[in-house]
């Protein structure tokens, strides 16, 4: 009975979370054995490698407990790592960790601050309004009367997650090897990225710093609001944010259209404005701030209405005229509603060069230049092998063409991102982590935007941004100078054409001409020819071994040692032949499947 308490299923019972952690830390060997047993029962590795039977993988995550449920939830937000079928199945995972008692919460707060909640806050709700695998949230009031939300981590959750992840890595290594050629995803890459994401989720101070930076960039950007982070109140296991009004934006998304014509038009205009605001603000996050919210699903965006009209600065321009500085600004009236971003545990950051590289992709797509778009994609990828750039450009053009005029509501963004990742992998390209995180974030936001305004298309989103980026990065004077220099270079090179042509003819007449041809798939052909030659050499050696063994057997009846040596040669030849036949059969089966 005691051993049963060591399993993660105990976390799903009414026992205190802290008691479960203490029990779980008793025997790592039993926990490792349990992980391996569950993975084998559901054929976890084979199914995950080949992206088959998502229900079996879902069941395995549920049985493995809260750490793996959280991992499954993270996987369901990464369409660049797994197939759409897995995204759909794993999105059903729900945290079932019971809330800690108020006494446990008090102990965590006291361990971090040296004070009780009553000493730190004017009021503190004993019952949490939300509880998940990492922590739980309470409403509270600061001493100055400010309403806040206090997120308190479960005791020792970071050590527990690290221990379970380490055991999971060991379990993967101990289990049966799955041939890499048959795999659809790189499981080691998936596990490494998910481990990093999961550990960042329990880094409360990092989340506080990110939340403060996001607040500085985006709070007050039109109708966008961001809760203030009280860094002086935050600790390694405690996060204190400003309490914000509103409900999840999904309530606006699911709101039915009014029957009255005028009200229906106002309803549609409101939804269109919200959709455009989300897109424009996200573009600002990526290409101006270079710091973006990587998990903008509906639960992390609130919507609420305001009664008092407010003004916002629309343009703020400063010009210098000698010693005189002139400041121009204009204001506009904001609509009577606000959008609030929450949860800053998963954020993305881009370098200026990477942001420009992604901007070039959008610019190329907006101008329907498939070649330029493919070249821009090549620049934001890591190369894992030899890359056939012409082949990639051709395949990318075929891939992107159907999406250029398609409405966002008609695009399966998960399938788009997964197919894009597979296309890159097939050409020995790997999207950089910050790029995949950006794709994932856009995929999450796209689902909300498409439901608010189904008529928004990729082109309508890309073209205004492309025009603005072009204006900001295009320098007419510099461009004219570059074109003039290029024109001069072309004239100089043109004048050299007769001289170079005469030299080429002389080389041809003298027999010094040489033409270098490069076959696109020559490495594969050479590798295949090399394998064929190796097999031919093995066959020749086997034939020689059989012939020499036969001579030894026939001519050594009076010499037992030589006779046995000949028989041993026969046996060795038979074994090698059997291995070659089995390998040939396996390769044939692999090509068919």
XYZ file of C-alpha atoms in Angstrom:
593
model
C 0.000 0.000 0.000
C 2.877 2.311 0.827
C 4.465 1.697 -2.573
C 1.241 2.743 -4.277
C 1.467 6.132 -2.611
C 4.741 6.687 -4.448
C 3.019 6.885 -7.827
C 1.817 10.053 -9.423
C -1.748 8.789 -9.289
C -1.599 9.901 -5.681
C -1.566 13.465 -6.957
C -5.084 12.945 -8.251
C -6.405 12.096 -4.780
C -7.377 14.561 -2.046
C -3.968 14.244 -0.328
C -1.999 17.425 0.132
C 0.329 18.210 -2.758
C 3.262 18.553 -0.380
C 2.666 15.075 1.013
C 2.599 13.657 -2.504
C 5.958 15.281 -3.265
C 7.529 13.812 -0.126
C 6.173 10.383 -1.025
C 7.251 10.658 -4.654
C 10.818 11.452 -3.642
C 11.256 8.187 -1.672
C 11.994 5.810 -4.537
C 13.154 7.035 -7.923
C 13.754 3.477 -9.118
C 10.088 2.555 -8.609
C 8.990 5.742 -10.383
C 11.342 4.961 -13.299
C 9.964 1.411 -13.515
C 6.424 2.810 -13.537
C 7.229 5.283 -16.344
C 8.752 2.515 -18.480
C 5.806 0.190 -17.786
C 3.218 2.790 -18.839
C 5.206 3.805 -21.937
C 5.500 0.172 -23.047
C 1.837 -0.583 -22.425
C 0.798 2.291 -24.690
C 3.707 1.843 -27.169
C 4.495 5.469 -26.416
C 7.796 5.868 -28.287
C 6.721 4.053 -31.434
C 3.429 5.953 -31.633
C 5.032 9.300 -30.907
C 7.913 8.806 -33.362
C 5.522 7.876 -36.161
C 2.734 10.273 -35.051
C 0.198 7.443 -34.924
C -2.481 6.469 -32.357
C -2.715 9.834 -30.570
C -5.305 8.395 -28.156
C -2.699 5.943 -26.805
C -0.223 8.763 -26.205
C -2.993 10.798 -24.560
C -3.763 7.893 -22.223
C -0.064 7.516 -21.373
C 0.256 11.185 -20.401
C -2.864 10.918 -18.238
C -1.522 7.866 -16.415
C 1.955 9.344 -15.935
C 0.566 12.221 -13.874
C 0.629 16.047 -13.572
C 4.187 16.676 -14.836
C 3.444 14.769 -18.035
C -0.046 16.242 -18.315
C 1.621 19.658 -18.331
C 4.095 18.394 -20.936
C 1.202 17.138 -23.062
C -0.492 20.519 -22.775
C 2.692 22.214 -23.980
C 2.904 19.782 -26.905
C -0.684 20.675 -27.858
C 0.474 24.278 -28.361
C 3.385 23.348 -30.662
C 2.094 22.615 -34.186
C 5.690 22.838 -35.407
C 6.628 19.735 -33.393
C 3.693 17.325 -33.780
C 0.921 16.565 -36.244
C -2.541 18.215 -36.128
C -4.048 14.902 -34.935
C -1.794 15.036 -31.854
C -2.613 18.717 -31.303
C -6.327 17.890 -31.238
C -5.964 14.868 -28.940
C -3.569 16.428 -26.412
C -5.582 19.650 -26.168
C -8.097 17.590 -24.153
C -5.621 17.169 -21.290
C -6.713 18.936 -18.113
C -4.858 19.565 -14.870
C -6.456 17.645 -12.019
C -4.110 18.664 -9.216
C -6.102 19.558 -6.065
C -5.585 22.975 -4.505
C -3.248 23.255 -1.536
C -4.773 24.042 1.834
C -4.547 27.594 3.155
C -2.041 26.392 5.774
C 0.256 25.092 2.999
C -0.071 28.383 1.089
C 0.809 30.331 4.232
C 3.875 28.161 4.754
C 5.084 28.707 1.157
C 4.621 32.491 1.494
C 6.396 32.549 4.863
C 9.305 30.440 3.513
C 9.768 32.966 0.696
C 9.131 36.263 2.493
C 9.480 35.574 6.203
C 5.943 36.930 6.704
C 2.406 35.568 6.729
C -0.234 36.684 4.179
C -1.968 38.781 6.868
C 1.281 40.686 7.453
C 1.900 41.302 3.728
C -1.616 42.048 2.483
C -4.607 44.026 3.666
C -6.753 41.040 2.682
C -6.031 37.622 1.183
C -8.672 35.153 -0.043
C -8.221 31.780 1.618
C -9.778 29.913 -1.316
C -7.988 30.043 -4.710
C -10.040 30.937 -7.782
C -7.825 28.743 -10.009
C -5.438 25.821 -9.485
C -3.183 24.043 -11.986
C -0.147 21.773 -12.009
C 2.360 24.555 -11.287
C 0.482 26.667 -8.773
C -2.755 28.319 -7.695
C -4.095 31.890 -7.761
C -5.666 33.933 -4.960
C -7.261 37.366 -4.974
C -5.674 39.780 -2.504
C -5.426 43.471 -1.631
C -2.183 45.336 -0.986
C -1.790 47.594 2.042
C -2.518 50.653 -0.157
C -5.810 49.153 -1.311
C -4.623 47.927 -4.747
C -6.413 44.774 -5.934
C -3.925 42.083 -6.971
C -3.716 38.440 -7.981
C -1.192 36.321 -6.072
C 0.105 33.190 -7.795
C 1.593 30.740 -5.304
C 3.570 27.723 -6.528
C 2.889 24.286 -5.130
C 5.644 23.261 -2.681
C 8.829 21.967 -4.339
C 7.108 21.722 -7.730
C 10.303 22.751 -9.551
C 12.355 19.934 -7.940
C 9.565 17.481 -8.691
C 9.351 18.461 -12.359
C 13.140 18.279 -12.750
C 13.172 14.799 -11.164
C 10.367 13.504 -13.381
C 11.976 14.947 -16.513
C 15.312 13.324 -15.631
C 13.581 9.973 -15.125
C 11.697 10.411 -18.395
C 14.995 10.977 -20.238
C 16.382 7.778 -18.658
C 13.261 5.823 -19.558
C 13.532 6.890 -23.211
C 17.168 5.732 -23.319
C 16.359 2.382 -21.693
C 13.454 1.525 -23.974
C 13.637 -0.182 -27.353
C 15.292 1.810 -30.116
C 13.037 3.073 -32.905
C 14.756 3.383 -36.336
C 15.257 7.034 -37.244
C 14.445 6.541 -40.928
C 10.847 5.695 -40.109
C 10.192 8.617 -37.805
C 8.031 11.644 -38.528
C 9.344 13.789 -35.662
C 12.675 14.115 -33.881
C 11.695 12.982 -30.391
C 14.966 14.145 -28.810
C 14.401 17.648 -30.172
C 10.796 17.626 -28.951
C 11.817 16.456 -25.490
C 14.602 19.045 -25.208
C 12.347 21.941 -26.225
C 9.481 20.829 -24.000
C 11.796 20.373 -21.017
C 13.075 23.925 -21.462
C 9.516 25.278 -21.785
C 8.293 23.355 -18.749
C 11.183 24.527 -16.573
C 10.653 28.144 -17.674
C 7.020 27.873 -16.540
C 8.128 27.270 -12.944
C 10.638 30.160 -13.001
C 8.440 32.736 -11.279
C 10.998 35.538 -11.146
C 11.662 35.185 -14.878
C 7.921 35.422 -15.516
C 7.781 38.566 -13.349
C 10.605 40.246 -15.294
C 9.030 39.309 -18.628
C 5.644 40.580 -17.442
C 7.154 43.923 -16.473
C 8.889 44.272 -19.860
C 5.698 43.384 -21.733
C 3.813 45.949 -19.612
C 6.274 48.696 -20.575
C 5.971 47.874 -24.288
C 2.232 47.327 -24.641
C 0.147 48.765 -21.815
C -1.900 51.643 -23.209
C -1.246 50.740 -26.851
C -4.737 51.718 -27.980
C -7.215 49.395 -26.306
C -4.468 46.977 -25.169
C -3.927 46.730 -21.415
C -1.400 44.680 -19.432
C -1.461 44.006 -15.674
C 1.260 45.711 -13.676
C 3.800 43.422 -11.993
C 4.751 44.293 -8.417
C 8.364 43.136 -8.505
C 9.037 44.166 -4.922
C 6.315 41.716 -3.827
C 7.511 38.835 -6.055
C 9.654 35.937 -4.835
C 10.901 32.618 -6.304
C 7.533 30.939 -5.579
C 5.247 33.984 -5.468
C 4.055 36.231 -8.307
C 1.969 39.365 -7.633
C 0.131 41.040 -10.524
C -2.471 43.763 -10.770
C -6.001 42.315 -10.792
C -7.689 42.998 -14.137
C -11.389 43.010 -15.043
C -12.910 41.117 -17.941
C -13.719 37.669 -19.241
C -11.929 35.468 -21.748
C -12.182 36.791 -25.296
C -13.860 33.516 -26.246
C -17.067 35.006 -24.811
C -16.899 37.711 -27.484
C -15.985 35.121 -30.119
C -18.986 32.948 -29.234
C -21.424 35.849 -28.885
C -24.294 35.410 -31.405
C -25.063 38.137 -33.913
C -28.020 40.441 -33.035
C -31.180 40.148 -35.107
C -31.531 43.931 -35.485
C -29.770 45.129 -38.654
C -28.133 48.224 -37.133
C -27.032 46.290 -34.039
C -25.664 43.506 -36.262
C -23.564 46.032 -38.223
C -22.193 47.493 -34.974
C -21.513 43.955 -33.695
C -19.589 43.095 -36.866
C -17.617 46.368 -36.818
C -16.651 45.757 -33.174
C -15.381 42.261 -33.893
C -13.455 43.514 -36.929
C -11.797 46.253 -34.847
C -10.804 43.770 -32.137
C -9.372 41.361 -34.741
C -7.367 44.127 -36.459
C -6.114 45.403 -33.080
C -4.860 41.940 -32.112
C -3.026 41.535 -35.413
C -1.543 45.051 -35.410
C -0.388 44.790 -31.806
C 1.163 41.382 -32.431
C 3.029 42.765 -35.454
C 4.280 45.586 -33.220
C 5.432 43.065 -30.608
C 7.408 41.113 -33.202
C 8.874 43.773 -35.483
C 9.126 46.832 -33.222
C 9.614 45.463 -29.695
C 11.242 42.172 -30.840
C 9.574 40.683 -27.737
C 6.258 38.860 -28.119
C 3.686 36.883 -26.169
C 4.251 33.270 -27.213
C 0.987 31.824 -25.844
C -1.868 34.196 -26.860
C -4.693 31.647 -26.646
C -8.210 32.908 -25.688
C -7.676 32.108 -22.003
C -4.789 34.582 -21.886
C -6.702 37.485 -23.481
C -9.533 39.190 -21.581
C -12.250 41.469 -22.982
C -14.269 44.001 -21.061
C -16.303 47.153 -21.675
C -15.751 50.630 -20.209
C -18.308 53.363 -19.549
C -16.105 56.478 -19.537
C -14.687 57.628 -22.901
C -10.895 57.821 -23.068
C -8.381 59.384 -25.442
C -5.165 57.845 -26.688
C -2.179 59.373 -28.457
C -2.359 58.368 -32.097
C 0.791 60.082 -33.416
C 3.718 61.362 -31.439
C 6.409 62.962 -33.639
C 9.397 65.072 -32.623
C 11.339 67.275 -35.057
C 14.503 69.331 -34.533
C 14.839 72.704 -36.303
C 18.222 74.097 -35.291
C 18.008 74.817 -31.573
C 14.228 74.501 -31.620
C 12.514 71.182 -30.857
C 8.918 70.858 -32.097
C 6.659 68.158 -30.742
C 3.623 67.027 -32.769
C 0.939 64.752 -31.335
C -2.662 63.905 -32.029
C -5.230 62.003 -30.034
C -8.148 59.806 -30.909
C -11.136 58.557 -28.962
C -10.868 54.902 -28.002
C -13.768 52.484 -28.467
C -15.670 51.534 -25.277
C -13.899 48.211 -24.687
C -10.444 46.909 -23.778
C -8.258 43.852 -24.387
C -6.050 42.518 -21.576
C -3.047 40.189 -21.986
C -2.316 37.711 -19.179
C 0.268 35.017 -18.305
C 3.850 35.826 -19.278
C 5.462 32.455 -18.561
C 6.133 31.804 -22.249
C 7.616 34.714 -24.190
C 9.667 35.003 -27.379
C 12.525 37.320 -28.265
C 13.990 38.054 -31.710
C 17.232 39.707 -32.719
C 16.971 42.661 -35.098
C 18.514 40.554 -37.873
C 16.022 37.726 -37.308
C 13.086 40.164 -37.228
C 14.265 41.656 -40.538
C 14.591 38.156 -41.990
C 10.990 37.324 -41.063
C 9.877 40.717 -42.385
C 11.425 39.836 -45.742
C 9.368 36.628 -45.811
C 6.181 38.642 -45.259
C 7.256 41.233 -47.828
C 7.892 38.502 -50.411
C 4.560 36.806 -49.684
C 2.745 40.146 -49.935
C 4.284 40.683 -53.389
C 3.653 37.020 -54.335
C 7.360 36.514 -54.987
C 7.749 32.793 -54.219
C 11.475 32.747 -55.008
C 12.249 35.664 -52.662
C 10.080 34.063 -49.953
C 11.963 30.753 -50.259
C 15.327 32.535 -50.060
C 14.158 34.437 -46.988
C 13.049 31.161 -45.337
C 16.499 29.699 -46.049
C 18.039 32.610 -44.149
C 16.038 31.907 -40.955
C 16.836 28.180 -40.890
C 19.763 26.185 -39.574
C 21.268 23.740 -42.072
C 21.614 20.172 -40.814
C 23.084 18.731 -44.026
C 23.606 19.434 -47.707
C 20.781 21.625 -49.005
C 19.497 21.612 -52.573
C 18.413 25.266 -52.702
C 16.814 24.956 -56.143
C 14.809 21.934 -55.018
C 13.691 23.715 -51.850
C 12.682 26.824 -53.789
C 10.622 24.698 -56.174
C 8.917 22.723 -53.381
C 8.305 25.845 -51.272
C 6.636 27.594 -54.217
C 4.248 24.658 -54.663
C 3.612 24.598 -50.934
C 2.864 28.308 -50.350
C 0.882 29.042 -53.523
C -2.527 27.730 -52.280
C -2.341 29.857 -49.114
C -1.704 33.253 -50.697
C -5.336 34.065 -51.465
C -6.963 31.956 -48.757
C -8.934 33.507 -45.898
C -7.474 32.880 -42.455
C -10.696 31.161 -41.373
C -10.184 28.575 -44.123
C -6.562 27.803 -43.210
C -5.705 24.975 -40.830
C -2.799 26.814 -39.221
C -1.667 23.735 -37.312
C -1.422 21.727 -40.519
C 0.287 24.649 -42.266
C 3.001 24.963 -39.607
C 3.526 21.189 -39.318
C 3.758 20.799 -43.106
C 6.168 23.728 -43.276
C 8.374 22.118 -40.622
C 8.295 18.776 -42.454
C 9.179 20.482 -45.743
C 12.217 22.100 -44.131
C 13.319 18.864 -42.472
C 13.057 17.056 -45.806
C 15.591 19.515 -47.222
C 17.991 19.287 -44.226
C 16.724 22.575 -42.808
C 15.674 23.249 -39.239
C 13.615 26.268 -38.276
C 15.332 28.131 -35.472
C 13.617 27.853 -32.056
C 12.583 31.515 -31.939
C 10.987 31.172 -35.386
C 8.993 28.065 -34.423
C 7.885 29.857 -31.250
C 6.710 32.789 -33.369
C 4.801 30.457 -35.724
C 3.194 28.792 -32.718
C 2.153 32.150 -31.251
C 0.720 33.325 -34.565
C -1.147 30.019 -34.891
C -2.754 30.521 -31.465
C -3.723 34.121 -32.232
C -4.942 33.229 -35.722
C -7.670 30.960 -34.376
C -9.170 33.846 -32.392
C -8.744 36.421 -35.175
C -10.290 34.155 -37.819
C -13.389 33.598 -35.675
C -13.782 37.319 -35.015
C -13.374 38.296 -38.679
C -13.415 35.315 -41.085
C -12.798 37.624 -44.065
C -9.250 38.524 -43.005
C -6.764 36.914 -45.408
C -3.022 36.360 -45.119
C -2.515 38.922 -47.879
C -4.665 41.559 -46.162
C -2.651 41.049 -42.976
C 0.736 41.028 -44.708
C 0.337 43.894 -47.205
C -0.116 46.875 -44.793
C 2.782 45.689 -42.672
C 4.939 45.111 -45.753
C 4.241 48.639 -46.997
C 5.096 50.158 -43.613
C 8.279 48.083 -43.259
C 9.309 49.051 -46.790
C 8.822 52.766 -46.024
C 10.863 52.544 -42.827
C 13.732 50.550 -44.344
C 13.860 52.061 -47.829
C 16.293 54.952 -48.209
C 15.775 56.661 -51.581
C 19.119 58.471 -51.593
C 21.073 55.368 -50.630
C 19.121 53.249 -53.119
C 19.879 55.670 -55.977
C 23.564 55.654 -55.041
C 23.612 51.835 -55.009
C 21.843 51.645 -58.369
C 24.267 54.173 -59.846
C 27.227 52.132 -58.588
C 25.698 48.927 -59.953
C 25.069 50.619 -63.307
C 28.678 51.784 -63.482
C 29.908 48.278 -62.583
C 27.694 46.835 -65.312
C 29.157 49.226 -67.895
C 32.725 48.320 -66.897
C 31.891 44.611 -67.030
C 30.161 45.057 -70.405
C 33.269 46.625 -71.877
C 35.237 43.510 -70.885
C 32.895 41.095 -72.720
C 34.717 41.114 -76.132
C 38.085 40.578 -74.451
C 36.776 37.680 -72.317
C 34.987 36.115 -75.297
C 38.221 36.212 -77.348
C 40.137 34.574 -74.465
C 37.481 31.841 -74.186
C 37.688 31.067 -77.932
C 41.487 30.852 -77.743
C 41.242 28.340 -74.871
C 38.737 26.222 -76.796
C 40.886 26.222 -79.959
C 43.974 25.262 -77.930
C 42.121 22.362 -76.256
C 42.243 24.031 -72.839
C 38.482 24.418 -72.484
C 36.788 22.567 -69.654
C 33.124 22.273 -68.664
C 32.164 21.425 -65.068
C 28.764 19.752 -64.671
C 27.093 19.218 -61.328
C 24.226 16.746 -60.978
C 21.786 17.915 -58.274
C 21.382 14.487 -56.689
C 24.906 13.276 -57.330
C 25.717 12.666 -53.646
C 22.791 10.256 -53.289
C 23.743 8.510 -56.526
C 27.386 8.219 -55.435
C 26.350 6.916 -52.003
C 24.115 4.311 -53.636
C 26.870 3.305 -56.070
C 29.282 3.035 -53.152
C 26.879 0.717 -51.293
C 26.441 -1.423 -54.422
C 30.216 -1.728 -54.845
C 30.607 -2.686 -51.183
C 27.985 -5.415 -51.564
C 29.648 -6.628 -54.756
C 32.975 -6.890 -52.923
C 31.285 -8.814 -50.103
C 29.706 -11.224 -52.626
C 33.097 -11.783 -54.305
C 34.705 -12.422 -50.909
C 31.878 -14.817 -49.971
C 32.317 -16.688 -53.255
C 36.055 -16.945 -52.606
C 35.382 -18.133 -49.043
C 32.934 -20.806 -50.226
C 35.282 -22.028 -52.973
C 38.321 -22.171 -50.669
C 36.277 -23.894 -47.945
C 35.019 -26.463 -50.452
C 38.581 -27.205 -51.582
C 39.671 -27.658 -47.970
C 36.745 -29.993 -47.180
C 37.154 -32.154 -50.310
C 40.927 -32.480 -50.100
C 41.418 -32.859 -46.343
C 39.609 -36.065 -45.344
C 42.831 -37.272 -43.705
C 43.412 -34.001 -41.862
C 40.590 -33.314 -39.321
C 41.852 -29.832 -38.394
C 41.888 -28.613 -41.994
C 38.498 -30.278 -42.562
C 36.986 -28.409 -39.607
C 38.521 -25.165 -40.889
C 36.738 -25.682 -44.235
C 33.420 -26.420 -42.505
C 33.843 -23.270 -40.370
C 34.302 -21.276 -43.596
C 31.038 -22.715 -44.932
C 29.170 -21.804 -41.720
C 30.577 -18.274 -41.767
C 29.540 -17.835 -45.406
C 26.013 -19.083 -44.632
C 25.669 -16.690 -41.659
C 26.868 -13.672 -43.666
C 24.560 -14.606 -46.562
C 21.586 -14.876 -44.180
C 22.364 -11.447 -42.703
C 22.568 -9.885 -46.163
C 19.261 -11.482 -47.201
C 17.532 -10.258 -44.029
C 18.918 -6.733 -44.486
C 17.856 -6.685 -48.134
C 14.324 -7.817 -47.171
C 14.167 -5.111 -44.453
C 15.296 -2.398 -46.887
C 12.667 -3.503 -49.419
C 9.961 -3.408 -46.714
C 11.160 0.035 -45.578
C 10.925 1.438 -49.129
C 7.367 0.122 -49.505
C 6.252 1.594 -46.157
